[in-house]
Coordinates of C-alpha atoms and ligand atoms in Angstrom, one line a residue:
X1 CA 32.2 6.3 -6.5
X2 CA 30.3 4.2 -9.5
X3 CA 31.3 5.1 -13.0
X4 CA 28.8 7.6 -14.2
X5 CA 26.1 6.0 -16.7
X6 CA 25.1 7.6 -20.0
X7 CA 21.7 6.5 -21.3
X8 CA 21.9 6.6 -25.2
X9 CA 19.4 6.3 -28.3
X10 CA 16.4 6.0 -26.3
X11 CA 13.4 7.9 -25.6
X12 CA 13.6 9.6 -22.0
X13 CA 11.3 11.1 -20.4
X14 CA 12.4 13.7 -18.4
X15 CA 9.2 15.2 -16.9
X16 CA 6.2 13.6 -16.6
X17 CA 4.0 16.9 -16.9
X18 CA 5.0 16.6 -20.6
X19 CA 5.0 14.2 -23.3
X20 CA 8.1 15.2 -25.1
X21 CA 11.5 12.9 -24.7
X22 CA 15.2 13.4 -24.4
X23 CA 17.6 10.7 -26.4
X24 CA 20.6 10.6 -23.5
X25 CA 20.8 11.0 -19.8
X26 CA 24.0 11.2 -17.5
X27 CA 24.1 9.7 -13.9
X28 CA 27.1 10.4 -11.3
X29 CA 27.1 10.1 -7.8
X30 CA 23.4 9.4 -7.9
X31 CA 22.2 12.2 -9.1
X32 CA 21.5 13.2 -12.9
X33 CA 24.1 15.6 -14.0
X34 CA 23.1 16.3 -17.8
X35 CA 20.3 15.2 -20.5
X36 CA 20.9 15.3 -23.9
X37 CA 24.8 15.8 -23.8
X38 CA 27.8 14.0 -24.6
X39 CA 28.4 11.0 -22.6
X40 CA 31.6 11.7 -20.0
X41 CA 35.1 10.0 -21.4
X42 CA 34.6 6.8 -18.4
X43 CA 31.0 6.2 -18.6
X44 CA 29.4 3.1 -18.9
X45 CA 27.5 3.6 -21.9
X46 CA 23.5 2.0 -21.9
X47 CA 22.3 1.5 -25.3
X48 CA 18.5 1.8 -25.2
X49 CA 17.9 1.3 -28.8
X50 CA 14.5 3.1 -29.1
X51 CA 13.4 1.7 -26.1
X52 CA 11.3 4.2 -23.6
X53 CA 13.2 5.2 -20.0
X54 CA 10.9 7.3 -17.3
X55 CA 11.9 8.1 -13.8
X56 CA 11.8 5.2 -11.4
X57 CA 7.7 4.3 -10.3
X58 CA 6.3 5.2 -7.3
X59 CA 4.5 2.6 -4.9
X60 CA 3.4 5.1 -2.2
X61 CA 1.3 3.0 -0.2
X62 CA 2.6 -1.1 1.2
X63 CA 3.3 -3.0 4.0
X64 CA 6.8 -3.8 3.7
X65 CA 7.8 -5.6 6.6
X66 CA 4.5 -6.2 7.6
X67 CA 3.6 -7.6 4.1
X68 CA 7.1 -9.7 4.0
X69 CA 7.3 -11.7 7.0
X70 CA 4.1 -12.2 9.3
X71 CA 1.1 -11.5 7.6
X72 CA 0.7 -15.8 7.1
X73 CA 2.4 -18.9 5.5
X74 CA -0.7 -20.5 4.1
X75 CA -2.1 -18.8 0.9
X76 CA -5.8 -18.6 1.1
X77 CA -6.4 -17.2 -1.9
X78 CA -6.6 -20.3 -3.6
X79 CA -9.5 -21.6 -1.6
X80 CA -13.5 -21.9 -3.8
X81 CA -15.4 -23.4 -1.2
X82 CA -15.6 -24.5 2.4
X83 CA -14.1 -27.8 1.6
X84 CA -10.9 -26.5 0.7
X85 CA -10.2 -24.0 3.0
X86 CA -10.7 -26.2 5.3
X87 CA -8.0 -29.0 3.9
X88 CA -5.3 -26.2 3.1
X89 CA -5.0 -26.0 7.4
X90 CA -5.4 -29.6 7.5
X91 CA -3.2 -30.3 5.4
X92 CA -0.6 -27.4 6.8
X93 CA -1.1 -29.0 10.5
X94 CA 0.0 -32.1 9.3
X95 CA 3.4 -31.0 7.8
X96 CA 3.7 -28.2 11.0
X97 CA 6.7 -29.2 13.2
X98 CA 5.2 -27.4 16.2
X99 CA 2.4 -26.6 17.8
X100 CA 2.6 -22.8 17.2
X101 CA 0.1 -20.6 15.2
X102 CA -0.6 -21.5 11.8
X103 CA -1.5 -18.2 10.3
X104 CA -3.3 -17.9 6.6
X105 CA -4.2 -15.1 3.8
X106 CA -6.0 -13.9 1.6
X107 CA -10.1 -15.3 1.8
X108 CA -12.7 -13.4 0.7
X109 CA -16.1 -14.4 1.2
X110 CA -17.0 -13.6 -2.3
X111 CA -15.1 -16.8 -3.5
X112 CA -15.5 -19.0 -0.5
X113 CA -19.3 -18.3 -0.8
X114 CA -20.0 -17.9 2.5
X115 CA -17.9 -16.0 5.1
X116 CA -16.0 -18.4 7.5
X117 CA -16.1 -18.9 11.1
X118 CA -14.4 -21.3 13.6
X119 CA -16.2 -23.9 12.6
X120 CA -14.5 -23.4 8.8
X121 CA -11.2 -24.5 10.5
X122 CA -10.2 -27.6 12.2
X123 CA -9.7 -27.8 15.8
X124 CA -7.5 -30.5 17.3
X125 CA -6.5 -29.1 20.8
X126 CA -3.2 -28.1 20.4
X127 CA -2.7 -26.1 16.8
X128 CA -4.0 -22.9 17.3
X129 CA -4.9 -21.3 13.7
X130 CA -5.9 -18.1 12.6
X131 CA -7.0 -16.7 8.6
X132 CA -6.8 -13.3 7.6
X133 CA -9.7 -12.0 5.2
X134 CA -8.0 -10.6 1.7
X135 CA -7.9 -7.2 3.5
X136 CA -6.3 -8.0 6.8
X137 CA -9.0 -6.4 8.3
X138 CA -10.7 -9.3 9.7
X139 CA -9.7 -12.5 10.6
X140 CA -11.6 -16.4 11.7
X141 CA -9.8 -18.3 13.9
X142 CA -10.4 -21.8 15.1
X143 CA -11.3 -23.7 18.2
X144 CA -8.4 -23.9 20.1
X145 CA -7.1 -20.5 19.3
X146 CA -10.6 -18.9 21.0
X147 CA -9.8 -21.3 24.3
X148 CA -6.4 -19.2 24.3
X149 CA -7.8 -16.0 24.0
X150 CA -9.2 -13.6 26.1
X151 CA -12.3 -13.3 24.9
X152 CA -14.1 -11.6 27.4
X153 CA -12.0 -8.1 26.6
X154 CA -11.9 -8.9 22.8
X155 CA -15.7 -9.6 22.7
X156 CA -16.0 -5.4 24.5
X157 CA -13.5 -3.9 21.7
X158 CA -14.3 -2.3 18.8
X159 CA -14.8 -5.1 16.2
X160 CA -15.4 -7.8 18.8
X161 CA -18.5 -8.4 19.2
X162 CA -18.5 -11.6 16.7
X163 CA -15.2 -13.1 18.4
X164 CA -17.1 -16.5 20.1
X165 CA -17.7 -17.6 16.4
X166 CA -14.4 -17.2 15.6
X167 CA -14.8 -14.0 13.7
X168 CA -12.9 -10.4 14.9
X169 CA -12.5 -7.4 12.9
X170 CA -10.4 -4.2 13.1
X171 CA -9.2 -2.9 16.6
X172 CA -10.1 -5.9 18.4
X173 CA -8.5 -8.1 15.5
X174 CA -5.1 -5.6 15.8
X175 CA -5.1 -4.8 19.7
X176 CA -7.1 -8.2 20.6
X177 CA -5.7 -11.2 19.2
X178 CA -2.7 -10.4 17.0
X179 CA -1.0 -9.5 20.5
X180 CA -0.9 -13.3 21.1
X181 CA 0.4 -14.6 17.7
X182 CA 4.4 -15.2 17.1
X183 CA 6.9 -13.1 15.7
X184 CA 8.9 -13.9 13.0
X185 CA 12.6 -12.8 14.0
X186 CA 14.3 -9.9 12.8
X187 CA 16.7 -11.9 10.3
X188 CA 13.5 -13.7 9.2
X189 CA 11.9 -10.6 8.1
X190 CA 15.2 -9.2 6.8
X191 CA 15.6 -11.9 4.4
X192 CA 12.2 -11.8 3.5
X193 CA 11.9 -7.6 3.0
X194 CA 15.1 -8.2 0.6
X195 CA 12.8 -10.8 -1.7
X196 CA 10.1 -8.3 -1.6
X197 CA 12.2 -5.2 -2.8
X198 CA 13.7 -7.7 -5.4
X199 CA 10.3 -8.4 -7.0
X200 CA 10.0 -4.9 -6.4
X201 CA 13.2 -3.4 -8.6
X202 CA 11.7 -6.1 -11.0
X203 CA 8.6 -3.8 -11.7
X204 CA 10.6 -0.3 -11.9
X205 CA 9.9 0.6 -8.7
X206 CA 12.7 3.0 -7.1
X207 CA 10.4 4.1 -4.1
X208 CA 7.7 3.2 -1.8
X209 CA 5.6 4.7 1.2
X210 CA 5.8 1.7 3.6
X211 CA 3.6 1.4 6.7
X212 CA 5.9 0.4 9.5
X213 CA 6.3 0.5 13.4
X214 CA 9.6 2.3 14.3
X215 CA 10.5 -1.4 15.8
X216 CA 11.0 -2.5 12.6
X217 CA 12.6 0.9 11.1
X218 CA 15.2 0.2 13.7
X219 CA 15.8 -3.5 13.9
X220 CA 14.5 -4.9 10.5
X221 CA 15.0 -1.9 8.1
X222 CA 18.2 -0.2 9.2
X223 CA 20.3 -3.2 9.6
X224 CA 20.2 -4.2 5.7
X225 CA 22.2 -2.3 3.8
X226 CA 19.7 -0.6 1.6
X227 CA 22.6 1.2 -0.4
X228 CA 21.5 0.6 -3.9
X229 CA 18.4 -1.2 -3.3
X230 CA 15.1 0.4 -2.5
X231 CA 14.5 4.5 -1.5
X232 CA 12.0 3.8 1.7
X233 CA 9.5 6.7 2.9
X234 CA 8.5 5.3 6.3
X235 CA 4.9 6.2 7.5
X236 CA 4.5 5.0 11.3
X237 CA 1.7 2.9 12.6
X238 CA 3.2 4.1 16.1
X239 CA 1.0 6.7 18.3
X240 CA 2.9 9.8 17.9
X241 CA 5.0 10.5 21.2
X242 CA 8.2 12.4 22.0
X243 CA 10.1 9.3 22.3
X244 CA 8.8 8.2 18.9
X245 CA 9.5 11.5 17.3
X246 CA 13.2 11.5 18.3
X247 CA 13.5 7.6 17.2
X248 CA 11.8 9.0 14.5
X249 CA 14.5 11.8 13.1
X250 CA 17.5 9.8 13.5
X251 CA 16.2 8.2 10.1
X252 CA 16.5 10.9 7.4
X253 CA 19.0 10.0 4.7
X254 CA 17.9 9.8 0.9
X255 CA 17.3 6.1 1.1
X256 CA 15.2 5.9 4.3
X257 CA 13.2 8.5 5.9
X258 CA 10.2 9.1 8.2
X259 CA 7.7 10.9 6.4
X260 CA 4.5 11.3 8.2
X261 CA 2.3 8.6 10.8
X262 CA -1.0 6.9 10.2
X263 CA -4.1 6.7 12.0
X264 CA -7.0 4.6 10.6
X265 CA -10.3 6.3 10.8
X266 CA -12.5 3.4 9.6
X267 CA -12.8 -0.3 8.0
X268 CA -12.9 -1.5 4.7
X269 CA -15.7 -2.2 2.0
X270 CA -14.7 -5.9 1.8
X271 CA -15.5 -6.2 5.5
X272 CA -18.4 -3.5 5.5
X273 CA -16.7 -2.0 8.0
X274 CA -15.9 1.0 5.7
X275 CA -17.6 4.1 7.8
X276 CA -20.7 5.4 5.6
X277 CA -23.2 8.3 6.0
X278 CA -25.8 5.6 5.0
X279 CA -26.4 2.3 5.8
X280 CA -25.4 -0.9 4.1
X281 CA -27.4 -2.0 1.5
X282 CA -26.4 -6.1 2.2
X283 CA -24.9 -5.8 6.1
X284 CA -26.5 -3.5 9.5
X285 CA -25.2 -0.4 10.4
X286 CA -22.8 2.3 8.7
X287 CA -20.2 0.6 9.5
X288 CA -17.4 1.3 12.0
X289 CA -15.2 3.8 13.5
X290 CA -11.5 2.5 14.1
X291 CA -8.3 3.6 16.4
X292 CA -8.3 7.3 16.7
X293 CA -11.7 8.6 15.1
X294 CA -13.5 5.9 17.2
X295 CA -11.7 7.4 20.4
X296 CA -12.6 11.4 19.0
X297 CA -8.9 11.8 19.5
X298 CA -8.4 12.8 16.0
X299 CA -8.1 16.1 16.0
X300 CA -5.3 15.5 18.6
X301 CA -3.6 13.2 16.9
X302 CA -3.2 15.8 13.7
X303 CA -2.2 18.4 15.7
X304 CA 0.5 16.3 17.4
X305 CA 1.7 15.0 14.1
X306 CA 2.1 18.2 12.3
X307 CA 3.6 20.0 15.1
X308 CA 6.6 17.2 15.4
X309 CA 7.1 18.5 11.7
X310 CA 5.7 14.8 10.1
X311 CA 2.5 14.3 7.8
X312 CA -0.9 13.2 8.9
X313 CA -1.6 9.7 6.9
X314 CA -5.3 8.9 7.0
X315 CA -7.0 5.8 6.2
X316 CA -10.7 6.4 5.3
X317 CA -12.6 4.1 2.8
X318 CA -16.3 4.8 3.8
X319 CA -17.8 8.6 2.7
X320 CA -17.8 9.4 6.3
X321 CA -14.6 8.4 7.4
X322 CA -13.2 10.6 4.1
X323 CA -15.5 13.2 5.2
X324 CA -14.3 13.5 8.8
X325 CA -10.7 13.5 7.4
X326 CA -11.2 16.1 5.2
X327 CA -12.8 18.0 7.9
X328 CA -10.0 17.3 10.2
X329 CA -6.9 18.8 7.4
X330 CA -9.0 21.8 7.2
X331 CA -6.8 24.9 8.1
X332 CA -3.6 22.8 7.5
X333 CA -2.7 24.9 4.3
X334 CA 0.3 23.8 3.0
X335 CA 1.0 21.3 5.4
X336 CA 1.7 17.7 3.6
X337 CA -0.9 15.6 4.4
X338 CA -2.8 12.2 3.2
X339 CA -6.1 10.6 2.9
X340 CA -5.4 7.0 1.7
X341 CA -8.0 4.7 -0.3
X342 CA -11.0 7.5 -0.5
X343 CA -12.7 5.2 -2.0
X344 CA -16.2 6.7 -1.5
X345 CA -16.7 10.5 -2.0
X346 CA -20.2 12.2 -0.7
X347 CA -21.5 14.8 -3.2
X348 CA -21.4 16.9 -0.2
X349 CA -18.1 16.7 0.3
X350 CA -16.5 17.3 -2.9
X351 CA -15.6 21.0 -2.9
X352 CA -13.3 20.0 0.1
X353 CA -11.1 18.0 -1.7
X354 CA -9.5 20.5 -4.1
X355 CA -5.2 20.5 -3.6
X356 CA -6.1 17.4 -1.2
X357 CA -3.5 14.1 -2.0
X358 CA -5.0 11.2 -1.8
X359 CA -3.3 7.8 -1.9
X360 CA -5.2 5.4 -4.0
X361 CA -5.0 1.8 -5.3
X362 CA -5.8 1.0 -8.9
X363 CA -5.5 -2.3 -8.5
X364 CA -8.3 -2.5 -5.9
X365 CA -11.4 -1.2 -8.3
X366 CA -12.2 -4.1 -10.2
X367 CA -12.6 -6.1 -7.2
X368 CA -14.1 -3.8 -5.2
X369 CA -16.6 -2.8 -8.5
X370 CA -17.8 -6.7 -8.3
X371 CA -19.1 -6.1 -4.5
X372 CA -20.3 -2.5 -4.6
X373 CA -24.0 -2.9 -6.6
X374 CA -25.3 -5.3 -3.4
X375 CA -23.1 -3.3 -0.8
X376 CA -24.2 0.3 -1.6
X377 CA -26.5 0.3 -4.3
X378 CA -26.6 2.0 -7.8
X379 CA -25.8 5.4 -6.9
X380 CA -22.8 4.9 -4.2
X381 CA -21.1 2.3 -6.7
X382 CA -20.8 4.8 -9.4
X383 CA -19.0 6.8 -6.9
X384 CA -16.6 4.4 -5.6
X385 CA -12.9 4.8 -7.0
X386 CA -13.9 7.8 -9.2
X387 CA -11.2 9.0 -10.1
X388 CA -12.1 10.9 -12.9
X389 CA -14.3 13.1 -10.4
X390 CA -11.5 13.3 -8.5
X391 CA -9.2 15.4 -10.7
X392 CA -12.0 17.0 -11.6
X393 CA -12.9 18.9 -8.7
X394 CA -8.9 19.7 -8.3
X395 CA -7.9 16.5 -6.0
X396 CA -4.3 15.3 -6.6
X397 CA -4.0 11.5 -6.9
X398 CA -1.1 9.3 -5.7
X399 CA -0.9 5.5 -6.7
X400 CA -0.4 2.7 -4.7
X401 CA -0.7 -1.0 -3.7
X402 CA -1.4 -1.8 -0.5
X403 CA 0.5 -4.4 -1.4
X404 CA 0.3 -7.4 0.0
X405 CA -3.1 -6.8 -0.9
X406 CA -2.2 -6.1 -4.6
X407 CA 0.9 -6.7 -6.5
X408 CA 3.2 -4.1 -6.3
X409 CA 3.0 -3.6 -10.1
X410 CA 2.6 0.0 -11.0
X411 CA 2.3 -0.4 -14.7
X412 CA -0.2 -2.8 -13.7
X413 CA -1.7 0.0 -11.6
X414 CA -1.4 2.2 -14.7
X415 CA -3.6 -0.4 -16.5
X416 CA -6.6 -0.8 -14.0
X417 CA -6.5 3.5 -14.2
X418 CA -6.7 3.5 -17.8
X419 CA -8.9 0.8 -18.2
X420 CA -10.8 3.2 -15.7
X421 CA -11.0 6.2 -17.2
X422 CA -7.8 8.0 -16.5
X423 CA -5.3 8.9 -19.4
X424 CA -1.6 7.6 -19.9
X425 CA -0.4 10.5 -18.4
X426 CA -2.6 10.7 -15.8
X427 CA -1.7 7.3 -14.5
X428 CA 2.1 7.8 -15.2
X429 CA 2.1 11.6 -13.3
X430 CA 0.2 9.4 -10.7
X431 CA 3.2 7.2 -10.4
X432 CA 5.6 9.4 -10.6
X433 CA 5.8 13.1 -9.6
X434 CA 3.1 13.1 -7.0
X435 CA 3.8 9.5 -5.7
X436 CA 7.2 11.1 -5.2
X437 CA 5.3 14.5 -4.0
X438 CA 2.9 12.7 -1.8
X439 CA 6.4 10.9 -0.1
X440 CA 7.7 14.4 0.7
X441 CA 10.1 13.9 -1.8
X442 CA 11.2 16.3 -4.5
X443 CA 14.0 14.7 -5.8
X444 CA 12.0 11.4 -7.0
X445 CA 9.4 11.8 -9.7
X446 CA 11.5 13.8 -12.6
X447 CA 15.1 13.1 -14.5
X448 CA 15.9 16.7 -14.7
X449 CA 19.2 18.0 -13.5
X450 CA 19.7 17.3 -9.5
X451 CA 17.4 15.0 -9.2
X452 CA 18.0 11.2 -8.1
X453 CA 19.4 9.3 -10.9
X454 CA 16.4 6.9 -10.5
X455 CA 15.2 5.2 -13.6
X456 CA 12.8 2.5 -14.8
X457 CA 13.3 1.2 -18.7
X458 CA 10.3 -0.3 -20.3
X459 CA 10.7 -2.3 -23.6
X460 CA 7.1 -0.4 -25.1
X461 CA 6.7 3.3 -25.5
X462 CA 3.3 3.7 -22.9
X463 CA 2.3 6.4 -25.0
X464 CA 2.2 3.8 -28.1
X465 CA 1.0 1.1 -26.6
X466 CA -2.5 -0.4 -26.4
X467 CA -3.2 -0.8 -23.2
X468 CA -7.1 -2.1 -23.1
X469 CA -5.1 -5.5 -24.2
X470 CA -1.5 -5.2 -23.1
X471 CA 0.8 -2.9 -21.0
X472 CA 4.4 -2.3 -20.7
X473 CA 7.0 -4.2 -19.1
X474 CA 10.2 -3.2 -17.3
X475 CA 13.3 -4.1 -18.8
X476 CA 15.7 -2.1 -17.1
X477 CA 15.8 -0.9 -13.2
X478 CA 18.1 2.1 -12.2
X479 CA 18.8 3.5 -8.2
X480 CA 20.9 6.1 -7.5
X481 CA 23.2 5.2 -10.9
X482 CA 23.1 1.5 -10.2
X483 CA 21.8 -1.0 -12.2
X484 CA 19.6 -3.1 -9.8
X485 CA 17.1 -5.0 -11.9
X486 CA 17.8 -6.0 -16.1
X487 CA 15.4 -8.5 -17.4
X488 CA 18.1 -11.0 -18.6
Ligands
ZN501 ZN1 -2.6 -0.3 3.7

């Protein structure tokens, strides 16, 4: 067992449904055993000098192993025009030592101008290529990559229908071509999960909701000893199944857990493939249906899920897709349950939402607010990411990344949702008890007695500080009563 730790002079917050503070906290074996009390005889004593402590953030929603080892090397996020997105894979092809897939990141057709098709790539025969759009939810891929693939059943899939320019969306992007691209090996994406939690413990997170295939619970996850690292909430991208389920509950210690599986009802705003009542204001259509919602298997798919004893996870950007989720929980009283992103809410569907979590991503609306005047018009963009409508009408609101789409940084988080119209305490309960809440967990969230000793150290008090200019930063990472992160 670790020597207990006794937290000293500092200003604790204990829970986060108040503002008041404690001055000293006591971790042993994990757990906090006592606030504001002596510090045990062989405790290793923390001087916080003033400085502010709250219980460990809360990244509910990433992509872990995903987001770690084979969403692409080349970083496309750096490309402004056609030019240079071009030379980044020309100038990755010549430093390749094989032929394999080059695989990029991170364009978006706002900075690029334009959005890219094969012919934005070069094509020399051998070096199939492949770019994924800032949302992973459509990708371009060159010349020679399209005379590998089979286009005549990606062209028929759901998101296909643009594949002989290079361009392939959602289902037909996921079941279509990403079949044929290379796996990085399990220790690759071991290595590369422990650099991401480091960054991770760096920004005071203690737990995240990561989006995972039981594959990679079991051969990626598992194997690295996550004692004192990272407390993982898996939610499965597998199609719920018997065999699942039971690969499922042999994972259910405090540090790693299955906590619910995730179907994706529609697209993303980026992509316009969002599902909408309306039609686009710049693109055809209403957008798409995805996976399950496109089959009408979703009812099904709830029903299976919640009777296994996990938690539907929806993904629904567009107003329909949220509506036709929110339609789907009803009756599931008490049941925990997710809608993730909810970026757009109808009018007409707002008195469904009250007790409803919702996993949403700060750090999404100001790039999402730059698109949404030409993509919706006036009177959708004001309701896209509205928060403050949210809570209004009773919805609970869980913070998240999406990371590797946005840093997993939740005082950055914080920020954008302050600088948006939520208060301090908002933002911080957002990242704290329900992130916990919406994780299944009960234990995360608070520092009072019993729960895990789980705690982030920030070197400004959040309720002091000025955040339209300037937010907080982490000085001190606690899991489970170990130190895993100090800034120096
Ligand atoms: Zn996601």
């Amino acid at each position: 067992m670790n020597r207990p730790i006794h937290l000293e002079n500092g200003n604790i917050l204990i829970d986060p449904t108040e503002t008041s503070c404690s001055r000293t906290l006591t971790i042993a074996d994990g757990v906090i055993v006592s606030v504001d009390c002596e510090a045990p005889k062989d405790a290793l004593l923390i001087d916080l000098d003033g400085r502010f402590a709250l219980p460990g953030l809360v990244d509910s929603h990433l992509h872990l192993v995903q987001g770690a080892s084979g969403m692409g090397e080349i970083d496309c996020s750096v490309a402004q025009s056609r030019q240079q997105f071009f030379d980044l894979y020309i100038n990755a092809s010549m430093q390749a030592k094989h032929n394999d897939w080059l695989v990029g990141f991170g364009w978006d057709e706002e900075q690029l101008g334009n959005t890219p098709d094969s012919s934005w790539l070069p094509s020399n025969d051998t070096v199939p290529m492949l770019a994924y759009r800032i949302d992973y939810h459509c990708a371009v891929v060159n010349e020679t990559a399209l005379a590998m693939l089979p286009l005549d059943e990606i062209e028929i899939m759901n998101g296909g229908k643009n594949i002989r320019n290079g361009i392939v969306r959602e289902d037909a992007l996921y079941e279509g071509v990403c079949p044929h691209l290379p796996i990085a090996s399990n220790e690759t994406k071991r290595k590369r999960v422990l650099q991401a939690i480091t960054a991770m413990q760096s920004n005071g997170i203690t737990l995240i909701g990561t989006m995972e295939d039981i594959v990679d619970i079991e051969n990626v996850l598992s194997p690295i000893s996550l004692t004192a690292q990272m407390r993982i909430a898996a939610i499965l991208l597998d199609a719920p199944e018997e065999k699942i389920f039971g690969q499922s509950r042999a994972f259910d210690t405090d540090l790693l857990h299955i906590f619910g599986f995730k179907a994706f009802l529609d697209g993303t705003l980026g992509s316009r493939t969002a599902r909408m009542y309306l039609p686009w204001e710049d693109a055809k259509g209403t957008g798409l249906w995805a996976g399950i919602a496109q089959k009408g298997m979703l009812d099904t798919w709830i029903r299976d899920v919640v009777d296994a004893g996990f938690a539907p996870v929806m993904h629904a950007i567009g107003d329909a897709a949220v509506g036709k989720a929110l339609k789907a929980l009803e009756g599931l009283d008490g049941t925990p349950s997710r809608i993730e992103h909810a970026q757009f809410i109808a009018d007409k569907d707002l008195p469904f939402i009250h007790g409803q979590m919702f996993g949403v991503q700060p750090l999404h609306q100001p790039g999402d607010a730059a698109i949404a005047d030409s993509a919706v018009g006036p009177i959708r963009a004001k309701q896209l990411h509205d928060w403050r409508r949210m809570l209004q009408q009773g919805a609970r609101l869980s913070f998240g990344s999406d990371w590797p789409i946005a840093k997993a940084d939740p005082l950055a988080a914080m920020q954008a949702a302050v600088l948006h119209g939520l208060t301090v305490q908002e933002s911080m309960y957002a990242s704290t008890v329900e992130g916990a809440r919406s994780l299944g967990s009960t234990k995360s969230g608070f520092l009072t007695k019993g729960s895990f000793g789980d705690v982030a150290i920030l070197d400004t008090n959040p309720f002091e500080c000025d955040w339209q200019n300037t937010r907080p930063s982490v000085t001190m990472t606690i899991l489970a009563g170990n130190i895993v992160y100090t800034k120096d």
